[in-house]
Short mmCIF file of C-alpha atoms in Angstrom, two decimals:
data_model
loop_
_atom_site.label_atom_id
_atom_site.label_comp_id
_atom_site.label_asym_id
_atom_site.label_seq_id
_atom_site.Cartn_x
_atom_site.Cartn_y
_atom_site.Cartn_z
CA MET A 526 116.34 72.34 109.69
CA ASN A 527 114.43 72.08 106.37
CA LYS A 528 111.15 73.82 105.95
CA ARG A 529 108.12 71.53 106.11
CA LEU A 530 104.40 72.02 106.31
CA ASN A 531 102.50 71.17 109.48
CA ILE A 532 100.60 68.47 107.58
CA GLU A 533 98.64 67.09 110.52
CA LEU A 534 97.23 70.51 111.44
CA ILE A 535 96.61 71.48 107.80
CA LYS A 536 94.55 68.35 107.16
CA LYS A 537 92.62 68.88 110.38
CA VAL A 538 91.76 72.46 109.43
CA MET A 539 90.86 71.44 105.88
CA ASP A 540 88.41 68.88 107.30
CA SER A 541 86.89 71.45 109.66
CA LEU A 542 86.40 73.89 106.77
CA GLY A 543 85.04 71.21 104.47
CA LEU A 544 87.89 71.62 101.99
CA ASN A 545 89.36 68.83 99.88
CA ASN A 546 92.48 68.86 97.71
CA SER A 547 90.51 69.85 94.64
CA GLN A 548 88.91 72.85 96.36
CA VAL A 549 92.24 74.00 97.76
CA SER A 550 93.83 73.73 94.33
CA GLU A 551 91.01 75.79 92.80
CA ARG A 552 91.25 78.52 95.46
CA LEU A 553 95.03 78.77 95.12
CA ALA A 554 95.08 78.42 91.32
CA VAL A 555 97.38 75.38 91.32
CA SER A 556 96.87 71.80 90.17
CA ARG A 557 95.47 69.07 92.42
CA THR A 558 98.73 67.23 91.84
CA ILE A 559 100.68 70.10 93.41
CA VAL A 560 98.40 70.17 96.46
CA GLY A 561 98.78 66.40 96.79
CA GLU A 562 102.57 66.74 96.67
CA TRP A 563 102.43 69.43 99.37
CA LEU A 564 100.38 67.23 101.67
CA ALA A 565 102.62 64.23 100.94
CA GLU A 566 105.65 66.40 101.84
CA LYS A 567 107.17 65.88 98.41
CA LYS A 568 107.18 69.59 97.63
CA PHE A 569 107.08 72.82 99.59
CA PRO A 570 104.88 75.75 98.44
CA ARG A 571 106.48 78.80 96.90
CA PRO A 572 106.34 81.93 99.11
CA ASP A 573 103.27 83.43 97.40
CA LYS A 574 101.36 80.14 97.53
CA LEU A 575 102.40 79.61 101.14
CA VAL A 576 100.93 83.02 102.03
CA ARG A 577 97.67 82.24 100.25
CA LEU A 578 97.45 78.77 101.81
CA GLY A 579 97.77 80.33 105.26
CA MET A 580 95.08 82.92 104.43
CA LEU A 581 92.75 80.23 103.08
CA LEU A 582 93.10 78.07 106.20
CA LYS A 583 93.29 81.06 108.56
CA LEU A 584 96.59 79.76 109.92
CA PRO A 585 99.52 82.02 110.88
CA HIS A 586 102.93 81.16 109.47
CA THR A 587 104.10 79.81 112.82
CA ASP A 588 101.31 77.16 112.73
CA LEU A 589 101.51 76.50 109.00
CA VAL A 590 105.24 75.77 108.86
CA VAL A 591 107.21 73.62 111.28
CA ASP A 592 110.62 75.26 111.46
CA ASP A 593 112.32 78.57 112.05
CA ALA A 594 112.13 79.81 108.46
CA PRO A 595 111.74 83.58 108.00
CA LEU A 596 108.13 84.68 108.40
CA ALA A 597 106.25 85.61 105.27
CA ALA A 598 104.49 88.96 104.94
CA VAL A 599 100.72 89.24 104.59
CA VAL A 600 99.69 91.22 101.50
CA ASN A 601 96.30 92.56 100.37
CA PHE A 602 95.54 94.29 97.07
CA ARG A 603 92.89 96.62 95.74
CA LYS A 604 93.09 95.61 92.12
CA LYS A 605 92.14 97.72 89.13
CA SER A 606 88.90 96.71 87.41
CA ARG A 607 88.72 93.57 89.53
CA ARG A 608 91.76 92.13 87.80
CA ALA A 609 92.57 88.57 88.87
CA LEU A 610 95.49 88.12 91.25
CA THR A 611 98.34 86.04 89.92
CA ASP A 612 101.49 84.46 91.34
CA THR A 613 103.42 87.37 89.83
CA HIS A 614 101.40 89.88 91.87
CA PHE A 615 102.07 88.04 95.11
CA ALA A 616 105.75 87.41 94.33
CA ASP A 617 106.24 91.11 93.54
CA ALA A 618 104.44 92.19 96.72
CA LEU A 619 106.54 89.80 98.84
CA LYS A 620 109.68 91.22 97.25
CA LYS A 621 108.52 94.71 98.20
CA ALA A 622 107.94 93.49 101.76
CA MET A 623 111.54 92.28 101.96
CA LEU A 624 112.84 95.62 100.66
CA LEU A 625 110.68 97.54 103.13
CA ASP A 626 111.96 95.38 105.97
CA LEU A 627 115.47 96.59 105.17
CA ILE A 628 114.54 100.20 105.90
CA ALA A 629 112.22 99.48 108.85
CA ASP A 630 114.95 100.15 111.42
CA TYR A 631 115.43 103.64 109.97
CA LEU A 632 111.82 104.66 110.62
CA PRO A 633 111.02 106.93 113.57
CA GLU A 634 109.72 105.38 116.78
CA GLY A 635 106.19 104.08 116.28
CA SER A 636 103.16 104.57 118.52
CA LEU A 637 103.24 102.86 121.90
CA GLU A 638 99.72 101.62 121.26
CA VAL A 639 97.29 101.55 118.35
CA PRO A 640 93.49 101.16 118.16
CA PRO A 641 92.12 97.63 118.43
CA VAL A 642 91.59 95.52 115.33
CA LEU A 643 88.48 93.44 114.71
CA LYS A 644 88.77 90.07 116.45
CA ASN A 645 86.08 88.19 114.53
CA PRO A 646 85.22 90.14 111.35
CA SER A 647 81.75 89.50 109.98
CA MET A 648 80.06 90.28 106.67
CA GLU A 649 76.78 91.04 108.44
CA TYR A 650 75.46 94.50 107.62
CA ALA A 651 75.01 95.55 111.26
CA TYR A 652 78.53 94.43 112.13
CA ILE A 653 80.07 96.45 109.30
CA GLN A 654 78.13 99.54 110.39
CA LYS A 655 79.56 99.14 113.91
CA ALA A 656 83.06 98.86 112.45
CA VAL A 657 82.40 102.01 110.41
CA ALA A 658 81.31 103.90 113.54
CA LEU A 659 84.41 102.70 115.39
CA VAL A 660 86.86 103.86 112.72
CA ARG A 661 85.05 107.14 112.02
CA GLY A 662 85.20 107.83 115.75
CA LEU A 663 89.00 107.68 115.65
CA VAL A 664 89.01 110.97 113.73
CA GLY A 665 86.02 112.50 115.49
CA LYS A 666 83.60 111.93 112.62
CA SER A 667 79.92 111.16 113.14
CA LEU A 668 77.98 108.85 110.82
CA THR A 669 76.70 111.82 108.83
CA ASP A 670 79.95 113.77 108.51
CA VAL A 671 81.84 114.01 105.22
CA ILE A 672 85.13 112.09 105.22
CA ASN A 673 88.00 114.27 103.99
CA TYR A 674 91.29 113.13 102.48
CA SER A 675 93.12 114.25 105.62
CA ASP A 676 90.84 112.00 107.72
CA LEU A 677 91.98 108.94 105.76
CA VAL A 678 95.62 109.86 106.24
CA GLU A 679 95.08 110.39 109.96
CA ILE A 680 93.48 106.95 110.30
CA ILE A 681 96.41 105.32 108.53
CA HIS A 682 98.85 106.95 110.95
CA THR A 683 96.63 106.17 113.94
CA TYR A 684 97.15 102.48 113.15
CA ASP A 685 100.90 103.13 112.82
CA VAL A 686 100.88 102.22 109.12
CA VAL A 687 103.48 103.82 106.85
CA PRO A 688 102.05 105.42 103.67
CA VAL A 689 104.03 104.76 100.45
CA PRO A 690 102.73 107.15 97.74
CA VAL A 691 103.40 105.79 94.23
CA PHE A 692 102.43 106.36 90.59
CA TRP A 693 100.70 103.25 89.28
CA GLY A 694 98.60 104.70 86.47
CA VAL A 695 94.83 105.12 86.27
CA THR A 696 93.84 102.10 84.20
CA SER A 697 94.45 98.37 84.42
CA CYS A 698 96.39 98.33 81.16
CA ARG A 699 99.22 100.61 82.21
CA ASP A 700 101.80 100.42 84.92
CA ASN A 701 101.00 98.48 88.09
CA ASP A 702 97.70 96.58 88.24
CA ALA A 703 96.79 97.77 91.75
CA HIS A 704 95.10 100.85 93.13
CA GLY A 705 96.41 100.02 96.59
CA LEU A 706 98.55 97.47 98.41
CA HIS A 707 98.65 96.73 102.14
CA ILE A 708 101.66 94.86 103.51
CA GLU A 709 101.98 93.54 107.05
CA SER A 710 105.43 92.18 107.84
CA PRO A 711 105.90 89.93 110.89
CA ARG A 712 109.66 90.20 110.45
CA SER A 713 109.90 93.95 111.05
CA LYS A 714 106.52 94.17 112.80
CA LYS A 715 105.64 97.04 110.47
CA GLU A 716 102.69 97.76 108.19
CA TRP A 717 102.79 99.67 104.92
CA ILE A 718 100.15 100.91 102.51
CA TYR A 719 100.98 101.77 98.90
CA ILE A 720 98.76 104.64 97.73
CA ASN A 721 98.32 105.30 94.01
CA LEU A 722 98.58 109.05 93.38
CA ASP A 723 97.39 108.50 89.80
CA SER A 724 93.91 107.51 91.06
CA TYR A 725 90.93 109.48 89.81
CA LEU A 726 90.09 111.96 92.53
CA LEU A 727 86.60 110.60 93.26
CA ASP A 728 87.87 107.01 93.42
CA PHE A 729 90.77 107.73 95.73
CA LYS A 730 88.80 107.79 98.97
CA PHE A 731 87.31 104.39 98.17
CA TRP A 732 90.69 102.79 97.41
CA VAL A 733 92.19 104.03 100.70
CA ALA A 734 89.07 103.11 102.69
CA HIS A 735 89.34 99.64 101.16
CA GLU A 736 92.92 99.29 102.43
CA ILE A 737 91.83 100.54 105.86
CA GLY A 738 89.36 97.64 105.80
CA HIS A 739 92.37 95.33 105.53
CA ILE A 740 94.23 97.19 108.26
CA ILE A 741 91.44 96.75 110.82
CA THR A 742 91.04 93.03 110.09
CA LYS A 743 94.77 92.24 109.89
CA CYS A 744 95.38 88.65 108.75
CA SER A 745 92.49 87.18 110.74
CA CYS A 746 90.55 86.08 107.64
CA ASP A 747 91.17 84.39 104.31
CA GLU A 748 91.88 86.22 101.08
CA VAL A 749 88.38 86.13 99.57
CA PHE A 750 86.67 87.12 102.82
CA SER A 751 89.21 89.86 103.42
CA GLU A 752 88.60 91.40 99.98
CA ASN A 753 84.82 91.22 100.29
CA PHE A 754 84.87 92.69 103.79
CA ALA A 755 87.15 95.54 102.72
CA GLU A 756 84.84 96.30 99.78
CA LEU A 757 81.70 96.50 101.94
CA PHE A 758 83.53 98.41 104.66
CA ALA A 759 84.76 101.03 102.17
CA GLN A 760 81.33 101.80 100.72
CA SER A 761 79.73 101.99 104.18
CA PHE A 762 82.59 104.02 105.62
CA LEU A 763 82.13 106.72 102.97
CA PHE A 764 78.33 106.45 102.89
CA PRO A 765 77.04 104.92 106.18
CA GLU A 766 73.62 103.53 106.96
CA GLU A 767 72.30 106.91 108.20
CA MET A 768 73.10 108.51 104.84
CA ALA A 769 71.84 105.50 102.87
CA ALA A 770 68.48 105.42 104.70
CA LYS A 771 67.82 109.10 104.01
CA THR A 772 68.91 108.82 100.39
CA TYR A 773 66.90 105.66 99.69
CA THR A 774 63.57 107.49 99.96
CA LYS A 775 64.76 110.02 97.37
CA LEU A 776 66.08 107.48 94.88
CA VAL A 777 63.71 104.53 95.04
CA GLY A 778 61.41 104.38 92.04
CA LEU A 779 63.58 106.56 89.81
CA ASN A 780 64.67 105.25 86.42
CA ALA A 781 68.36 104.76 85.64
CA ASN A 782 68.86 108.17 84.04
CA GLN A 783 67.15 109.98 86.92
CA LEU A 784 69.23 107.96 89.42
CA VAL A 785 72.47 109.04 87.81
CA VAL A 786 71.50 112.71 87.91
CA GLU A 787 70.52 112.57 91.59
CA MET A 788 73.56 110.55 92.65
CA ILE A 789 75.99 112.82 90.82
CA ALA A 790 74.49 115.85 92.58
CA LEU A 791 74.95 114.15 95.95
CA ALA A 792 78.45 112.91 95.06
CA GLU A 793 79.53 116.48 94.38
CA THR A 794 78.94 117.45 98.01
CA LEU A 795 80.67 114.37 99.42
CA PHE A 796 83.45 114.16 96.83
CA ILE A 797 83.02 110.43 96.30
CA SER A 798 81.98 108.32 93.33
CA PRO A 799 78.22 108.14 92.64
CA TYR A 800 78.65 104.39 92.31
CA THR A 801 79.70 104.19 95.97
CA ILE A 802 76.37 105.81 96.85
CA TYR A 803 74.49 103.39 94.60
CA LYS A 804 76.10 100.32 96.17
CA SER A 805 75.65 101.55 99.73
CA VAL A 806 71.98 102.39 99.24
CA ASN A 807 71.32 98.98 97.69
CA SER A 808 73.07 97.26 100.62
CA TYR A 809 70.75 99.17 102.95
CA ALA A 810 67.73 98.10 100.89
CA VAL A 811 68.72 94.41 100.96
CA GLU A 812 69.31 94.52 104.71
CA ASN A 813 65.85 95.97 105.32
CA GLY A 814 63.96 93.85 102.81
CA LEU A 815 63.23 96.82 100.56
CA ALA A 816 63.13 97.05 96.78
CA GLN A 817 66.55 97.74 95.29
CA LEU A 818 67.27 100.71 93.09
CA GLU A 819 66.77 100.44 89.34
CA LYS A 820 69.68 98.72 87.56
CA LEU A 821 72.00 101.25 85.96
CA ASN A 822 72.84 99.19 82.88
CA SER A 823 74.25 101.50 80.19
CA SER A 824 73.72 104.54 82.43
CA TYR A 825 76.77 103.39 84.38
CA VAL A 826 78.85 104.81 81.51
CA VAL A 827 77.68 108.31 82.50
CA ILE A 828 79.03 107.76 86.02
CA LYS A 829 82.29 106.43 84.65
CA LYS A 830 82.75 109.49 82.43
CA TYR A 831 81.83 111.79 85.32
CA VAL A 832 84.54 110.25 87.51
CA GLU A 833 87.15 110.29 84.74
CA ASN A 834 86.43 113.94 83.91
CA LYS A 835 87.59 114.89 87.38
CA SER A 836 91.31 115.31 87.93
CA THR A 837 93.59 112.65 89.36
CA LEU A 838 94.83 112.98 92.92
CA ILE A 839 98.34 114.06 91.91
CA GLU A 840 96.91 116.79 89.65
CA LYS A 841 94.91 118.17 92.57
CA LEU A 842 97.87 118.02 94.96
CA ARG A 843 100.07 119.88 92.51
CA ASN A 844 97.41 122.56 92.00
CA ASP A 845 96.74 122.91 95.73
CA SER A 846 100.40 123.07 96.74
CA VAL A 847 101.56 126.44 98.02
CA HIS A 848 105.12 125.52 97.09
CA SER A 849 106.11 126.14 93.48
CA PHE A 850 108.64 124.00 91.62
CA ALA A 851 110.47 124.61 88.39
CA ARG A 852 108.97 122.24 85.82
CA LYS A 853 110.55 121.31 82.52
CA TYR A 854 107.23 120.11 81.16
CA ASP A 855 103.68 120.37 82.44
CA GLU A 856 103.54 116.64 83.23
CA PHE A 857 107.07 116.39 84.61
CA LEU A 858 107.26 115.62 88.33
CA SER A 859 110.71 116.09 89.79
CA PRO A 860 111.96 113.94 92.70
CA GLU A 861 111.96 117.08 94.85
CA GLU A 862 108.27 117.78 94.13
CA TYR A 863 107.33 114.11 94.54
CA VAL A 864 108.94 113.88 97.98
CA TYR A 865 107.52 117.26 99.03
CA LEU A 866 103.94 116.32 98.10
CA ALA A 867 104.23 112.88 99.69
CA GLU A 868 105.55 114.27 102.96
CA THR A 869 103.20 117.27 103.05
CA TYR A 870 99.92 115.51 102.31
CA PHE A 871 100.63 112.00 103.61
CA LYS A 872 103.10 112.76 106.38
CA THR A 873 105.10 109.74 105.34
CA PRO A 874 108.50 109.12 106.96
CA ILE A 875 109.65 106.76 104.23
CA PHE A 876 111.85 109.23 102.35
CA ASP A 877 113.73 110.41 105.44
CA SER A 878 114.27 106.74 106.29
CA LEU A 879 115.49 106.03 102.76
CA LYS A 880 117.96 108.90 102.97
CA LYS A 881 119.50 107.36 106.09
CA PHE A 882 119.37 103.84 104.68
CA LEU A 883 120.93 104.74 101.34
CA GLY A 884 123.56 106.84 103.09
CA GLU A 885 124.71 103.86 105.16
CA THR A 886 124.46 101.15 102.51
CA SER A 887 125.60 100.65 98.96
CA LYS A 888 122.09 100.16 97.59
CA GLY A 889 121.69 101.74 94.17
CA ASP A 890 118.81 103.03 92.09
CA GLY A 891 117.68 99.47 91.32
CA PHE A 892 116.51 99.22 94.92
CA LEU A 893 114.21 102.23 94.43
CA GLN A 894 113.03 100.97 91.05
CA SER A 895 111.76 97.74 92.63
CA LEU A 896 110.42 99.44 95.75
CA PHE A 897 108.29 102.02 93.94
CA ASP A 898 107.68 100.32 90.56
CA ILE A 899 109.22 103.18 88.60
CA GLN A 900 111.27 103.42 85.42
CA ALA A 901 115.06 103.16 85.56
CA VAL A 902 115.61 106.83 84.71
CA GLU A 903 113.14 107.90 87.42
CA ALA A 904 114.82 105.65 89.96
CA LYS A 905 118.20 107.13 89.06
CA GLU A 906 116.94 110.69 89.56
CA LEU A 907 115.22 109.84 92.85
CA HIS A 908 118.33 108.05 94.12
CA TYR A 909 120.47 111.08 93.32
CA TYR A 910 118.02 113.41 95.07
CA LEU A 911 117.91 111.26 98.23
CA THR A 912 121.68 110.86 98.45
CA HIS A 913 122.84 114.42 97.72
#
């Protein structure tokens, strides 16, 4: 049976959402002609566009497509510097989902049950604060406790999500464009979260909290809403209303330079970016009809330099590790050290699963190159390490 869109339902949902062909084409970054051909059943969307169409209309694959075609994965990004998502990003993420599905059967038995996800996510401030309290409670944290790196890892595992630590660079101009990537696959019924070990240390908590925002909402909302919710959830998760209210009285009325000094001092104790504090306090002010903090303008550069002067996550992990490895060069990270750090700090089962998978199949280093977005020589070394 050929794949075909459920046109009648799609048009009905478009009408209920007040969307016309032009608006759909704009949201999906395709031409109105293409949308018209989809709805006239002359063409079928490519996998990445099909995923985004389903997210836009809030329709699961089983309602969107009328046939027994393989289910498409749901993917969510935390892009670097707010980079625009392209078809290439989605196609690459869907390819990763297919590769991950191949090793899903080699993973250890998952949890019998996981915490509930949010049924009807809302952007309302009070709702997000309730979601923050719920997720913090999973790791025994109050609304005034500092969130540690280990807390984030524990939350990921509590939701039975598999961490995939990778090296995707620190800027938007090198390596992969994402700080994080969440993949939910209906085929294997598994979830994965790519974590960028090259992140600046003070940014890392925010990127992971952002992906947790996707985890707790699943695919129950469209792409734009999902990203905005995850953004607000992350800042409130790391700096909840209780902290924001107390801090507001100290910061309101200060000029930009004074704000930066005060926020950096506070950020040092929480080990988060001062900008997260700034955004959270302003959200609190807006919610309560209070004056917002002074605009940072050029003072934001001071915060940026402060964050970039801290080490990256991988640098900290290597320094904190009690296990020493022979290193050819200071920057060289061997496959053995990479796997050790990933398993020690993120408790990920992916490498043990890969060892079993590679041992039973003929997959070569190209599989690892695509899965982790690494260079050919790195993939070759990692493949050798996992198979010997």
